[in-house]
Structures are given as C-alpha cells and as structure tokens.
mmCIF file with all atom_site columns, C-alpha atoms in Angstrom:
data_model
loop_
_atom_site.group_PDB
_atom_site.id
_atom_site.type_symbol
_atom_site.label_atom_id
_atom_site.label_alt_id
_atom_site.label_comp_id
_atom_site.label_asym_id
_atom_site.label_entity_id
_atom_site.label_seq_id
_atom_site.pdbx_PDB_ins_code
_atom_site.Cartn_x
_atom_site.Cartn_y
_atom_site.Cartn_z
_atom_site.occupancy
_atom_site.B_iso_or_equiv
_atom_site.pdbx_formal_charge
_atom_site.auth_seq_id
_atom_site.auth_comp_id
_atom_site.auth_asym_id
_atom_site.auth_atom_id
_atom_site.pdbx_PDB_model_num
ATOM 1   C CA . MET A 1 1   ? 29.893 -6.387  -90.163  1.00 0.00 ? 1   MET A CA 1
ATOM 2   C CA . MET A 1 2   ? 30.927 -5.699  -93.778  1.00 0.00 ? 2   MET A CA 1
ATOM 3   C CA . LYS A 1 3   ? 29.336 -8.971  -94.967  1.00 0.00 ? 3   LYS A CA 1
ATOM 4   C CA . GLN A 1 4   ? 26.035 -8.178  -93.226  1.00 0.00 ? 4   GLN A CA 1
ATOM 5   C CA . THR A 1 5   ? 26.015 -4.665  -94.688  1.00 0.00 ? 5   THR A CA 1
ATOM 6   C CA . LEU A 1 6   ? 26.654 -5.924  -98.228  1.00 0.00 ? 6   LEU A CA 1
ATOM 7   C CA . LEU A 1 7   ? 23.929 -8.594  -97.832  1.00 0.00 ? 7   LEU A CA 1
ATOM 8   C CA . ALA A 1 8   ? 21.418 -6.000  -96.634  1.00 0.00 ? 8   ALA A CA 1
ATOM 9   C CA . LEU A 1 9   ? 22.341 -3.709  -99.548  1.00 0.00 ? 9   LEU A CA 1
ATOM 10  C CA . PHE A 1 10  ? 21.991 -6.616  -102.009 1.00 0.00 ? 10  PHE A CA 1
ATOM 11  C CA . LEU A 1 11  ? 18.502 -7.530  -100.718 1.00 0.00 ? 11  LEU A CA 1
ATOM 12  C CA . PHE A 1 12  ? 17.361 -3.901  -100.803 1.00 0.00 ? 12  PHE A CA 1
ATOM 13  C CA . LEU A 1 13  ? 18.600 -3.355  -104.359 1.00 0.00 ? 13  LEU A CA 1
ATOM 14  C CA . THR A 1 14  ? 17.010 -6.639  -105.494 1.00 0.00 ? 14  THR A CA 1
ATOM 15  C CA . SER A 1 15  ? 13.605 -5.516  -104.211 1.00 0.00 ? 15  SER A CA 1
ATOM 16  C CA . MET A 1 16  ? 14.065 -2.166  -105.950 1.00 0.00 ? 16  MET A CA 1
ATOM 17  C CA . ALA A 1 17  ? 15.122 -3.871  -109.187 1.00 0.00 ? 17  ALA A CA 1
ATOM 18  C CA . TYR A 1 18  ? 11.860 -5.838  -109.342 1.00 0.00 ? 18  TYR A CA 1
ATOM 19  C CA . SER A 1 19  ? 9.826  -2.674  -108.888 1.00 0.00 ? 19  SER A CA 1
ATOM 20  C CA . GLN A 1 20  ? 8.256  -1.277  -112.053 1.00 0.00 ? 20  GLN A CA 1
ATOM 21  C CA . THR A 1 21  ? 8.014  2.339   -110.854 1.00 0.00 ? 21  THR A CA 1
ATOM 22  C CA . HIS A 1 22  ? 11.580 3.529   -111.410 1.00 0.00 ? 22  HIS A CA 1
ATOM 23  C CA . LYS A 1 23  ? 13.172 4.899   -114.536 1.00 0.00 ? 23  LYS A CA 1
ATOM 24  C CA . ASN A 1 24  ? 16.226 3.070   -115.811 1.00 0.00 ? 24  ASN A CA 1
ATOM 25  C CA . LYS A 1 25  ? 18.745 5.859   -115.156 1.00 0.00 ? 25  LYS A CA 1
ATOM 26  C CA . LEU A 1 26  ? 20.739 4.762   -112.118 1.00 0.00 ? 26  LEU A CA 1
ATOM 27  C CA . GLU A 1 27  ? 22.857 1.607   -112.137 1.00 0.00 ? 27  GLU A CA 1
ATOM 28  C CA . VAL A 1 28  ? 24.396 0.103   -108.998 1.00 0.00 ? 28  VAL A CA 1
ATOM 29  C CA . ALA A 1 29  ? 26.900 -2.746  -109.439 1.00 0.00 ? 29  ALA A CA 1
ATOM 30  C CA . LEU A 1 30  ? 28.245 -5.139  -106.789 1.00 0.00 ? 30  LEU A CA 1
ATOM 31  C CA . PHE A 1 31  ? 31.094 -7.437  -107.866 1.00 0.00 ? 31  PHE A CA 1
ATOM 32  C CA . GLY A 1 32  ? 33.656 -9.582  -106.076 1.00 0.00 ? 32  GLY A CA 1
ATOM 33  C CA . GLY A 1 33  ? 36.225 -12.281 -106.712 1.00 0.00 ? 33  GLY A CA 1
ATOM 34  C CA . TYR A 1 34  ? 39.910 -12.987 -107.168 1.00 0.00 ? 34  TYR A CA 1
ATOM 35  C CA . GLY A 1 35  ? 42.667 -10.386 -107.383 1.00 0.00 ? 35  GLY A CA 1
ATOM 36  C CA . TYR A 1 36  ? 46.328 -10.811 -108.328 1.00 0.00 ? 36  TYR A CA 1
ATOM 37  C CA . ARG A 1 37  ? 49.073 -8.201  -107.974 1.00 0.00 ? 37  ARG A CA 1
ATOM 38  C CA . THR A 1 38  ? 51.224 -8.142  -111.098 1.00 0.00 ? 38  THR A CA 1
ATOM 39  C CA . ALA A 1 39  ? 54.484 -6.717  -109.706 1.00 0.00 ? 39  ALA A CA 1
ATOM 40  C CA . LYS A 1 40  ? 57.371 -9.169  -109.438 1.00 0.00 ? 40  LYS A CA 1
ATOM 41  C CA . VAL A 1 41  ? 58.931 -9.986  -106.093 1.00 0.00 ? 41  VAL A CA 1
ATOM 42  C CA . ALA A 1 42  ? 61.785 -7.553  -105.383 1.00 0.00 ? 42  ALA A CA 1
ATOM 43  C CA . ASP A 1 43  ? 65.324 -8.857  -105.854 1.00 0.00 ? 43  ASP A CA 1
ATOM 44  C CA . ASN A 1 44  ? 66.291 -7.773  -102.332 1.00 0.00 ? 44  ASN A CA 1
ATOM 45  C CA . VAL A 1 45  ? 63.778 -10.147 -100.705 1.00 0.00 ? 45  VAL A CA 1
ATOM 46  C CA . PRO A 1 46  ? 65.745 -13.022 -99.060  1.00 0.00 ? 46  PRO A CA 1
ATOM 47  C CA . ASN A 1 47  ? 65.232 -16.427 -100.717 1.00 0.00 ? 47  ASN A CA 1
ATOM 48  C CA . ASP A 1 48  ? 63.693 -17.841 -97.531  1.00 0.00 ? 48  ASP A CA 1
ATOM 49  C CA . PHE A 1 49  ? 60.864 -15.293 -97.782  1.00 0.00 ? 49  PHE A CA 1
ATOM 50  C CA . LYS A 1 50  ? 60.187 -15.225 -101.539 1.00 0.00 ? 50  LYS A CA 1
ATOM 51  C CA . ASN A 1 51  ? 57.341 -17.769 -101.378 1.00 0.00 ? 51  ASN A CA 1
ATOM 52  C CA . TYR A 1 52  ? 55.832 -15.904 -98.434  1.00 0.00 ? 52  TYR A CA 1
ATOM 53  C CA . VAL A 1 53  ? 55.808 -12.650 -100.441 1.00 0.00 ? 53  VAL A CA 1
ATOM 54  C CA . LYS A 1 54  ? 54.458 -14.407 -103.558 1.00 0.00 ? 54  LYS A CA 1
ATOM 55  C CA . GLU A 1 55  ? 51.476 -15.646 -101.569 1.00 0.00 ? 55  GLU A CA 1
ATOM 56  C CA . LEU A 1 56  ? 50.678 -12.037 -100.642 1.00 0.00 ? 56  LEU A CA 1
ATOM 57  C CA . LYS A 1 57  ? 50.220 -11.226 -104.338 1.00 0.00 ? 57  LYS A CA 1
ATOM 58  C CA . SER A 1 58  ? 46.890 -13.101 -104.410 1.00 0.00 ? 58  SER A CA 1
ATOM 59  C CA . GLY A 1 59  ? 43.741 -12.216 -102.495 1.00 0.00 ? 59  GLY A CA 1
ATOM 60  C CA . TYR A 1 60  ? 40.082 -11.406 -102.686 1.00 0.00 ? 60  TYR A CA 1
ATOM 61  C CA . GLN A 1 61  ? 38.562 -8.135  -103.842 1.00 0.00 ? 61  GLN A CA 1
ATOM 62  C CA . PHE A 1 62  ? 35.167 -6.532  -104.090 1.00 0.00 ? 62  PHE A CA 1
ATOM 63  C CA . ASP A 1 63  ? 33.920 -3.592  -106.102 1.00 0.00 ? 63  ASP A CA 1
ATOM 64  C CA . ILE A 1 64  ? 30.939 -1.243  -105.722 1.00 0.00 ? 64  ILE A CA 1
ATOM 65  C CA . SER A 1 65  ? 30.003 1.354   -108.298 1.00 0.00 ? 65  SER A CA 1
ATOM 66  C CA . ALA A 1 66  ? 27.063 3.636   -108.987 1.00 0.00 ? 66  ALA A CA 1
ATOM 67  C CA . SER A 1 67  ? 26.517 5.329   -112.343 1.00 0.00 ? 67  SER A CA 1
ATOM 68  C CA . TYR A 1 68  ? 23.892 7.745   -113.586 1.00 0.00 ? 68  TYR A CA 1
ATOM 69  C CA . TYR A 1 69  ? 23.234 7.216   -117.295 1.00 0.00 ? 69  TYR A CA 1
ATOM 70  C CA . VAL A 1 70  ? 22.578 10.470  -119.091 1.00 0.00 ? 70  VAL A CA 1
ATOM 71  C CA . ARG A 1 71  ? 22.065 8.328   -122.186 1.00 0.00 ? 71  ARG A CA 1
ATOM 72  C CA . LYS A 1 72  ? 21.238 4.650   -122.542 1.00 0.00 ? 72  LYS A CA 1
ATOM 73  C CA . ASP A 1 73  ? 24.814 3.792   -123.465 1.00 0.00 ? 73  ASP A CA 1
ATOM 74  C CA . TRP A 1 74  ? 26.965 5.987   -121.218 1.00 0.00 ? 74  TRP A CA 1
ATOM 75  C CA . GLY A 1 75  ? 26.968 7.475   -117.744 1.00 0.00 ? 75  GLY A CA 1
ATOM 76  C CA . LEU A 1 76  ? 28.976 9.059   -114.937 1.00 0.00 ? 76  LEU A CA 1
ATOM 77  C CA . GLY A 1 77  ? 29.376 7.938   -111.354 1.00 0.00 ? 77  GLY A CA 1
ATOM 78  C CA . VAL A 1 78  ? 31.711 6.765   -108.617 1.00 0.00 ? 78  VAL A CA 1
ATOM 79  C CA . GLN A 1 79  ? 33.603 3.533   -107.943 1.00 0.00 ? 79  GLN A CA 1
ATOM 80  C CA . TYR A 1 80  ? 35.018 1.929   -104.790 1.00 0.00 ? 80  TYR A CA 1
ATOM 81  C CA . ASN A 1 81  ? 37.271 -1.146  -104.810 1.00 0.00 ? 81  ASN A CA 1
ATOM 82  C CA . VAL A 1 82  ? 39.088 -3.018  -102.034 1.00 0.00 ? 82  VAL A CA 1
ATOM 83  C CA . PHE A 1 83  ? 41.719 -5.774  -102.291 1.00 0.00 ? 83  PHE A CA 1
ATOM 84  C CA . LYS A 1 84  ? 42.829 -7.789  -99.256  1.00 0.00 ? 84  LYS A CA 1
ATOM 85  C CA . ALA A 1 85  ? 45.629 -10.327 -98.806  1.00 0.00 ? 85  ALA A CA 1
ATOM 86  C CA . SER A 1 86  ? 47.230 -11.846 -95.713  1.00 0.00 ? 86  SER A CA 1
ATOM 87  C CA . ASN A 1 87  ? 49.839 -14.418 -94.763  1.00 0.00 ? 87  ASN A CA 1
ATOM 88  C CA . ILE A 1 88  ? 51.448 -15.934 -91.649  1.00 0.00 ? 88  ILE A CA 1
ATOM 89  C CA . ALA A 1 89  ? 54.851 -17.592 -91.194  1.00 0.00 ? 89  ALA A CA 1
ATOM 90  C CA . ASN A 1 90  ? 55.955 -19.367 -88.012  1.00 0.00 ? 90  ASN A CA 1
ATOM 91  C CA . ASN A 1 91  ? 59.387 -19.961 -86.466  1.00 0.00 ? 91  ASN A CA 1
ATOM 92  C CA . ILE A 1 92  ? 60.739 -16.536 -87.414  1.00 0.00 ? 92  ILE A CA 1
ATOM 93  C CA . TYR A 1 93  ? 63.445 -15.022 -85.249  1.00 0.00 ? 93  TYR A CA 1
ATOM 94  C CA . ILE A 1 94  ? 64.957 -11.606 -84.580  1.00 0.00 ? 94  ILE A CA 1
ATOM 95  C CA . GLU A 1 95  ? 68.565 -11.370 -83.442  1.00 0.00 ? 95  GLU A CA 1
ATOM 96  C CA . TYR A 1 96  ? 69.444 -8.191  -81.533  1.00 0.00 ? 96  TYR A CA 1
ATOM 97  C CA . GLU A 1 97  ? 72.831 -6.459  -81.383  1.00 0.00 ? 97  GLU A CA 1
ATOM 98  C CA . ASN A 1 98  ? 73.534 -7.968  -77.954  1.00 0.00 ? 98  ASN A CA 1
ATOM 99  C CA . GLY A 1 99  ? 73.212 -11.454 -79.422  1.00 0.00 ? 99  GLY A CA 1
ATOM 100 C CA . GLN A 1 100 ? 69.789 -12.179 -77.975  1.00 0.00 ? 100 GLN A CA 1
ATOM 101 C CA . ARG A 1 101 ? 67.524 -14.141 -80.296  1.00 0.00 ? 101 ARG A CA 1
ATOM 102 C CA . VAL A 1 102 ? 63.721 -14.041 -80.023  1.00 0.00 ? 102 VAL A CA 1
ATOM 103 C CA . THR A 1 103 ? 61.571 -16.518 -81.968  1.00 0.00 ? 103 THR A CA 1
ATOM 104 C CA . GLY A 1 104 ? 57.949 -16.057 -82.981  1.00 0.00 ? 104 GLY A CA 1
ATOM 105 C CA . ARG A 1 105 ? 55.794 -15.583 -86.038  1.00 0.00 ? 105 ARG A CA 1
ATOM 106 C CA . MET A 1 106 ? 55.472 -13.051 -88.838  1.00 0.00 ? 106 MET A CA 1
ATOM 107 C CA . ASN A 1 107 ? 52.191 -11.932 -90.344  1.00 0.00 ? 107 ASN A CA 1
ATOM 108 C CA . ASP A 1 108 ? 51.027 -9.374  -92.898  1.00 0.00 ? 108 ASP A CA 1
ATOM 109 C CA . ASP A 1 109 ? 47.509 -8.062  -93.486  1.00 0.00 ? 109 ASP A CA 1
ATOM 110 C CA . ILE A 1 110 ? 47.406 -5.911  -96.634  1.00 0.00 ? 110 ILE A CA 1
ATOM 111 C CA . THR A 1 111 ? 44.533 -3.691  -97.774  1.00 0.00 ? 111 THR A CA 1
ATOM 112 C CA . ILE A 1 112 ? 44.593 -1.720  -101.042 1.00 0.00 ? 112 ILE A CA 1
ATOM 113 C CA . SER A 1 113 ? 41.613 0.572   -101.586 1.00 0.00 ? 113 SER A CA 1
ATOM 114 C CA . PHE A 1 114 ? 40.566 2.688   -104.554 1.00 0.00 ? 114 PHE A CA 1
ATOM 115 C CA . ILE A 1 115 ? 37.865 5.353   -104.836 1.00 0.00 ? 115 ILE A CA 1
ATOM 116 C CA . GLY A 1 116 ? 37.230 7.836   -107.608 1.00 0.00 ? 116 GLY A CA 1
ATOM 117 C CA . PRO A 1 117 ? 34.880 9.237   -110.272 1.00 0.00 ? 117 PRO A CA 1
ATOM 118 C CA . ARG A 1 118 ? 33.933 6.841   -113.048 1.00 0.00 ? 118 ARG A CA 1
ATOM 119 C CA . ALA A 1 119 ? 32.760 6.935   -116.659 1.00 0.00 ? 119 ALA A CA 1
ATOM 120 C CA . SER A 1 120 ? 30.665 3.926   -117.685 1.00 0.00 ? 120 SER A CA 1
ATOM 121 C CA . GLY A 1 121 ? 29.457 2.540   -120.979 1.00 0.00 ? 121 GLY A CA 1
ATOM 122 C CA . ARG A 1 122 ? 27.225 -0.329  -122.064 1.00 0.00 ? 122 ARG A CA 1
ATOM 123 C CA . LEU A 1 123 ? 26.378 -1.930  -125.394 1.00 0.00 ? 123 LEU A CA 1
ATOM 124 C CA . PHE A 1 124 ? 23.077 -3.830  -125.508 1.00 0.00 ? 124 PHE A CA 1
ATOM 125 C CA . ASP A 1 125 ? 22.274 -6.790  -127.733 1.00 0.00 ? 125 ASP A CA 1
ATOM 126 C CA . LYS A 1 126 ? 19.518 -6.633  -130.359 1.00 0.00 ? 126 LYS A CA 1
ATOM 127 C CA . LYS A 1 127 ? 16.835 -7.546  -127.812 1.00 0.00 ? 127 LYS A CA 1
ATOM 128 C CA . GLU A 1 128 ? 18.170 -4.870  -125.433 1.00 0.00 ? 128 GLU A CA 1
ATOM 129 C CA . LYS A 1 129 ? 18.352 -7.328  -122.551 1.00 0.00 ? 129 LYS A CA 1
ATOM 130 C CA . ASN A 1 130 ? 21.956 -8.479  -122.188 1.00 0.00 ? 130 ASN A CA 1
ATOM 131 C CA . PHE A 1 131 ? 24.828 -6.051  -122.582 1.00 0.00 ? 131 PHE A CA 1
ATOM 132 C CA . LEU A 1 132 ? 28.586 -5.545  -122.675 1.00 0.00 ? 132 LEU A CA 1
ATOM 133 C CA . SER A 1 133 ? 29.752 -3.172  -119.946 1.00 0.00 ? 133 SER A CA 1
ATOM 134 C CA . MET A 1 134 ? 32.925 -1.189  -119.494 1.00 0.00 ? 134 MET A CA 1
ATOM 135 C CA . GLY A 1 135 ? 34.183 1.561   -117.251 1.00 0.00 ? 135 GLY A CA 1
ATOM 136 C CA . ILE A 1 136 ? 37.207 3.672   -116.433 1.00 0.00 ? 136 ILE A CA 1
ATOM 137 C CA . ALA A 1 137 ? 37.973 5.588   -113.240 1.00 0.00 ? 137 ALA A CA 1
ATOM 138 C CA . LEU A 1 138 ? 40.701 7.816   -111.788 1.00 0.00 ? 138 LEU A CA 1
ATOM 139 C CA . GLY A 1 139 ? 41.114 8.544   -108.106 1.00 0.00 ? 139 GLY A CA 1
ATOM 140 C CA . TYR A 1 140 ? 42.722 7.832   -104.745 1.00 0.00 ? 140 TYR A CA 1
ATOM 141 C CA . LEU A 1 141 ? 44.656 4.575   -104.286 1.00 0.00 ? 141 LEU A CA 1
ATOM 142 C CA . GLY A 1 142 ? 45.572 3.785   -100.694 1.00 0.00 ? 142 GLY A CA 1
ATOM 143 C CA . TYR A 1 143 ? 47.859 1.090   -99.278  1.00 0.00 ? 143 TYR A CA 1
ATOM 144 C CA . LYS A 1 144 ? 47.953 -0.271  -95.720  1.00 0.00 ? 144 LYS A CA 1
ATOM 145 C CA . ASN A 1 145 ? 49.849 -3.227  -94.269  1.00 0.00 ? 145 ASN A CA 1
ATOM 146 C CA . ASN A 1 146 ? 49.358 -4.183  -90.638  1.00 0.00 ? 146 ASN A CA 1
ATOM 147 C CA . SER A 1 147 ? 52.344 -6.404  -89.957  1.00 0.00 ? 147 SER A CA 1
ATOM 148 C CA . LYS A 1 148 ? 54.012 -8.069  -87.005  1.00 0.00 ? 148 LYS A CA 1
ATOM 149 C CA . VAL A 1 149 ? 57.492 -9.609  -86.935  1.00 0.00 ? 149 VAL A CA 1
ATOM 150 C CA . VAL A 1 150 ? 57.915 -11.549 -83.669  1.00 0.00 ? 150 VAL A CA 1
ATOM 151 C CA . THR A 1 151 ? 57.623 -8.669  -81.154  1.00 0.00 ? 151 THR A CA 1
ATOM 152 C CA . GLU A 1 152 ? 57.722 -5.752  -83.612  1.00 0.00 ? 152 GLU A CA 1
ATOM 153 C CA . ASN A 1 153 ? 54.335 -4.221  -84.557  1.00 0.00 ? 153 ASN A CA 1
ATOM 154 C CA . ILE A 1 154 ? 54.704 -2.509  -87.932  1.00 0.00 ? 154 ILE A CA 1
ATOM 155 C CA . LYS A 1 155 ? 52.134 -0.447  -89.844  1.00 0.00 ? 155 LYS A CA 1
ATOM 156 C CA . ILE A 1 156 ? 53.004 0.623   -93.389  1.00 0.00 ? 156 ILE A CA 1
ATOM 157 C CA . THR A 1 157 ? 50.838 3.129   -95.261  1.00 0.00 ? 157 THR A CA 1
ATOM 158 C CA . GLY A 1 158 ? 50.988 5.031   -98.529  1.00 0.00 ? 158 GLY A CA 1
ATOM 159 C CA . ALA A 1 159 ? 48.816 6.657   -101.180 1.00 0.00 ? 159 ALA A CA 1
ATOM 160 C CA . SER A 1 160 ? 48.960 7.457   -104.872 1.00 0.00 ? 160 SER A CA 1
ATOM 161 C CA . LEU A 1 161 ? 46.908 8.465   -107.879 1.00 0.00 ? 161 LEU A CA 1
ATOM 162 C CA . GLY A 1 162 ? 45.246 5.325   -109.198 1.00 0.00 ? 162 GLY A CA 1
ATOM 163 C CA . ALA A 1 163 ? 43.349 4.204   -112.280 1.00 0.00 ? 163 ALA A CA 1
ATOM 164 C CA . ALA A 1 164 ? 40.858 1.402   -112.839 1.00 0.00 ? 164 ALA A CA 1
ATOM 165 C CA . PHE A 1 165 ? 39.376 -0.168  -115.965 1.00 0.00 ? 165 PHE A CA 1
ATOM 166 C CA . ASP A 1 166 ? 36.844 -2.987  -116.277 1.00 0.00 ? 166 ASP A CA 1
ATOM 167 C CA . MET A 1 167 ? 35.002 -4.857  -118.993 1.00 0.00 ? 167 MET A CA 1
ATOM 168 C CA . GLY A 1 168 ? 32.371 -7.556  -118.653 1.00 0.00 ? 168 GLY A CA 1
ATOM 169 C CA . TYR A 1 169 ? 29.152 -9.103  -119.898 1.00 0.00 ? 169 TYR A CA 1
ATOM 170 C CA . ASN A 1 170 ? 25.789 -9.055  -118.156 1.00 0.00 ? 170 ASN A CA 1
ATOM 171 C CA . TRP A 1 171 ? 22.730 -11.292 -118.503 1.00 0.00 ? 171 TRP A CA 1
ATOM 172 C CA . GLN A 1 172 ? 19.240 -10.101 -117.671 1.00 0.00 ? 172 GLN A CA 1
ATOM 173 C CA . VAL A 1 173 ? 17.526 -12.021 -114.868 1.00 0.00 ? 173 VAL A CA 1
ATOM 174 C CA . ALA A 1 174 ? 14.687 -9.591  -114.193 1.00 0.00 ? 174 ALA A CA 1
ATOM 175 C CA . ARG A 1 175 ? 13.562 -6.369  -115.847 1.00 0.00 ? 175 ARG A CA 1
ATOM 176 C CA . ARG A 1 176 ? 16.049 -4.283  -113.868 1.00 0.00 ? 176 ARG A CA 1
ATOM 177 C CA . PHE A 1 177 ? 18.373 -6.962  -112.532 1.00 0.00 ? 177 PHE A CA 1
ATOM 178 C CA . HIS A 1 178 ? 21.410 -8.490  -114.291 1.00 0.00 ? 178 HIS A CA 1
ATOM 179 C CA . LEU A 1 179 ? 24.044 -11.028 -113.315 1.00 0.00 ? 179 LEU A CA 1
ATOM 180 C CA . GLY A 1 180 ? 27.491 -10.562 -114.808 1.00 0.00 ? 180 GLY A CA 1
ATOM 181 C CA . ALA A 1 181 ? 31.148 -11.507 -115.041 1.00 0.00 ? 181 ALA A CA 1
ATOM 182 C CA . GLN A 1 182 ? 34.002 -9.098  -115.625 1.00 0.00 ? 182 GLN A CA 1
ATOM 183 C CA . ALA A 1 183 ? 37.760 -8.656  -115.766 1.00 0.00 ? 183 ALA A CA 1
ATOM 184 C CA . SER A 1 184 ? 39.393 -5.491  -114.501 1.00 0.00 ? 184 SER A CA 1
ATOM 185 C CA . VAL A 1 185 ? 42.745 -3.861  -113.839 1.00 0.00 ? 185 VAL A CA 1
ATOM 186 C CA . VAL A 1 186 ? 43.823 -1.395  -111.157 1.00 0.00 ? 186 VAL A CA 1
ATOM 187 C CA . SER A 1 187 ? 47.113 0.502   -111.446 1.00 0.00 ? 187 SER A CA 1
ATOM 188 C CA . GLY A 1 188 ? 49.171 2.853   -109.321 1.00 0.00 ? 188 GLY A CA 1
ATOM 189 C CA . VAL A 1 189 ? 52.696 3.265   -107.919 1.00 0.00 ? 189 VAL A CA 1
ATOM 190 C CA . LEU A 1 190 ? 53.746 4.358   -104.443 1.00 0.00 ? 190 LEU A CA 1
ATOM 191 C CA . SER A 1 191 ? 56.690 6.746   -104.326 1.00 0.00 ? 191 SER A CA 1
ATOM 192 C CA . LYS A 1 192 ? 56.522 7.353   -100.561 1.00 0.00 ? 192 LYS A CA 1
ATOM 193 C CA . LEU A 1 193 ? 55.783 5.105   -97.576  1.00 0.00 ? 193 LEU A CA 1
ATOM 194 C CA . THR A 1 194 ? 55.167 5.819   -93.909  1.00 0.00 ? 194 THR A CA 1
ATOM 195 C CA . THR A 1 195 ? 56.313 3.117   -91.504  1.00 0.00 ? 195 THR A CA 1
ATOM 196 C CA . GLU A 1 196 ? 55.170 3.050   -87.886  1.00 0.00 ? 196 GLU A CA 1
ATOM 197 C CA . THR A 1 197 ? 57.128 0.595   -85.711  1.00 0.00 ? 197 THR A CA 1
ATOM 198 C CA . ASN A 1 198 ? 55.916 0.180   -82.135  1.00 0.00 ? 198 ASN A CA 1
ATOM 199 C CA . GLY A 1 199 ? 54.408 3.664   -82.274  1.00 0.00 ? 199 GLY A CA 1
ATOM 200 C CA . VAL A 1 200 ? 57.381 5.436   -83.889  1.00 0.00 ? 200 VAL A CA 1
ATOM 201 C CA . LYS A 1 201 ? 56.658 6.875   -87.362  1.00 0.00 ? 201 LYS A CA 1
ATOM 202 C CA . LYS A 1 202 ? 59.082 7.337   -90.236  1.00 0.00 ? 202 LYS A CA 1
ATOM 203 C CA . THR A 1 203 ? 58.276 8.585   -93.752  1.00 0.00 ? 203 THR A CA 1
ATOM 204 C CA . GLU A 1 204 ? 60.568 7.560   -96.576  1.00 0.00 ? 204 GLU A CA 1
ATOM 205 C CA . LYS A 1 205 ? 60.688 8.701   -100.192 1.00 0.00 ? 205 LYS A CA 1
ATOM 206 C CA . LEU A 1 206 ? 61.362 5.690   -102.399 1.00 0.00 ? 206 LEU A CA 1
ATOM 207 C CA . GLU A 1 207 ? 63.994 5.604   -105.105 1.00 0.00 ? 207 GLU A CA 1
ATOM 208 C CA . LYS A 1 208 ? 62.975 4.640   -108.635 1.00 0.00 ? 208 LYS A CA 1
ATOM 209 C CA . ASP A 1 209 ? 63.944 0.982   -108.211 1.00 0.00 ? 209 ASP A CA 1
ATOM 210 C CA . GLN A 1 210 ? 62.240 0.816   -104.781 1.00 0.00 ? 210 GLN A CA 1
ATOM 211 C CA . LYS A 1 211 ? 58.806 2.155   -105.695 1.00 0.00 ? 211 LYS A CA 1
ATOM 212 C CA . GLU A 1 212 ? 55.872 -0.059  -104.740 1.00 0.00 ? 212 GLU A CA 1
ATOM 213 C CA . ASN A 1 213 ? 53.831 -1.165  -107.754 1.00 0.00 ? 213 ASN A CA 1
ATOM 214 C CA . LEU A 1 214 ? 50.190 -1.684  -106.768 1.00 0.00 ? 214 LEU A CA 1
ATOM 215 C CA . GLY A 1 215 ? 49.105 -2.917  -110.225 1.00 0.00 ? 215 GLY A CA 1
ATOM 216 C CA . ARG A 1 216 ? 46.532 -5.702  -110.137 1.00 0.00 ? 216 ARG A CA 1
ATOM 217 C CA . ILE A 1 217 ? 44.214 -7.782  -112.316 1.00 0.00 ? 217 ILE A CA 1
ATOM 218 C CA . ASN A 1 218 ? 40.811 -8.932  -111.045 1.00 0.00 ? 218 ASN A CA 1
ATOM 219 C CA . PHE A 1 219 ? 38.289 -11.557 -112.112 1.00 0.00 ? 219 PHE A CA 1
ATOM 220 C CA . SER A 1 220 ? 34.829 -11.034 -110.676 1.00 0.00 ? 220 SER A CA 1
ATOM 221 C CA . ALA A 1 221 ? 31.196 -12.091 -110.697 1.00 0.00 ? 221 ALA A CA 1
ATOM 222 C CA . GLY A 1 222 ? 28.325 -10.008 -109.448 1.00 0.00 ? 222 GLY A CA 1
ATOM 223 C CA . ALA A 1 223 ? 25.070 -8.185  -110.076 1.00 0.00 ? 223 ALA A CA 1
ATOM 224 C CA . ARG A 1 224 ? 23.837 -4.936  -111.601 1.00 0.00 ? 224 ARG A CA 1
ATOM 225 C CA . PHE A 1 225 ? 20.683 -3.192  -110.484 1.00 0.00 ? 225 PHE A CA 1
ATOM 226 C CA . MET A 1 226 ? 18.874 -0.733  -112.775 1.00 0.00 ? 226 MET A CA 1
ATOM 227 C CA . LEU A 1 227 ? 16.973 1.677   -110.552 1.00 0.00 ? 227 LEU A CA 1
#
C-alpha cells in the first residue's frame, strides 16, 4: 500500500511540476536509499549473535519533506523519515527453568521514524537551474521493534528528541522538476524502553551505558518538485 501511495504522489507531483501556472514557492522532496546505524554492537551481546545484530544496522530508508520558501534561498517546512531493517535466524532455542528446551527461529523487524519542523536552504548555480540543497530539522524520533524469539512475541518501543541534517545536489530535468542525490544524518538516543512480552508490558529506564543510540547516516537519490 505504501509503494502505491508513493507512486501516485510521485505521478501527481510530476504533472504539477510540468505545469507553468504555479509560483515557485513550495518544494516537495521525495528521497530514498540506504541507511546505516552508526552505534557499535553492545559488549553484552553474545558472540553467537553479534553478526545477527550487525546485519540489523543496515536497511532502507525514505524521506519526504515539504518546504515553503519565503525567499529563493531559504524556507520553512516539515520533514518525515523512516528507516527499516529486519533479520531472521533459525535453529534458536529457549531453555526453561524446568529443563525443557524449545527450538525455533528468531526475527526482528525494526522501524525508526522521525518527524519534525525543518529549515531548508538552497544555493543555485549561475544559470539558476541546478542547486546545492541543505536542511536541518528537530522533532520526534520513534523506535519500534516487533520481535519473536521461538515462542516469545516481543514488542519494544521508545521515543526521543531527534535531529536530522541533509546536504545534496540537484539537477534540473524540467522547469519545476529536479533529480538529486544527498547524504544525511539522523541522531537521537533512547533513555527509556517499553517491552511488551506476550501481552505483558514493562517500562525500563536505561542506565548511561545501556542507552540506545539511534544515530544513522543515509545515502539517497530522489526528486524535488517546485510547485
């Protein structure tokens, strides 16, 4: 459903971008690509699971922003970004206190989302066609991991103040339509997590050395529509 919605939005914005009846005040950007979480694997992760956790550091991400330019070179708006990563491991077992051992698989499905107000800037070339873009945003950073370990269904959630910064370059394809590439960073730290295991919730405040670092770098390609 998300893919169909983004495709419909892309086609609509493309048709608007080719129209000659709109002033160049509003910019809508759609970007997506590779994301990598920068935090190191915790020392308390067992050696058998370190590679599994490392693979969860990489995933795909997409970014949507809308900015209203009060001047040609700077504007204000809103930004939404989502990062997703998942992994599966087979032949995992749980051993209960009575000695019973149950074998199955382990899987994690992680989503990290950011939304917040944004300040945007752009620096055009001499022909005022291509431009360098940059933006900074502060807002809500949410974390969710839907996990299962053999028979245990575990949902882990948390939230924090987050920040995002991006910089890229954009090439004009049509009068109000640009293709671009950008690098960006998202940062934030969780100091509290809520764990729900088989329907039972528990909220835990994390110690300094246990806090969850959600820092990430992204490399993206996408399009900007000047409406």
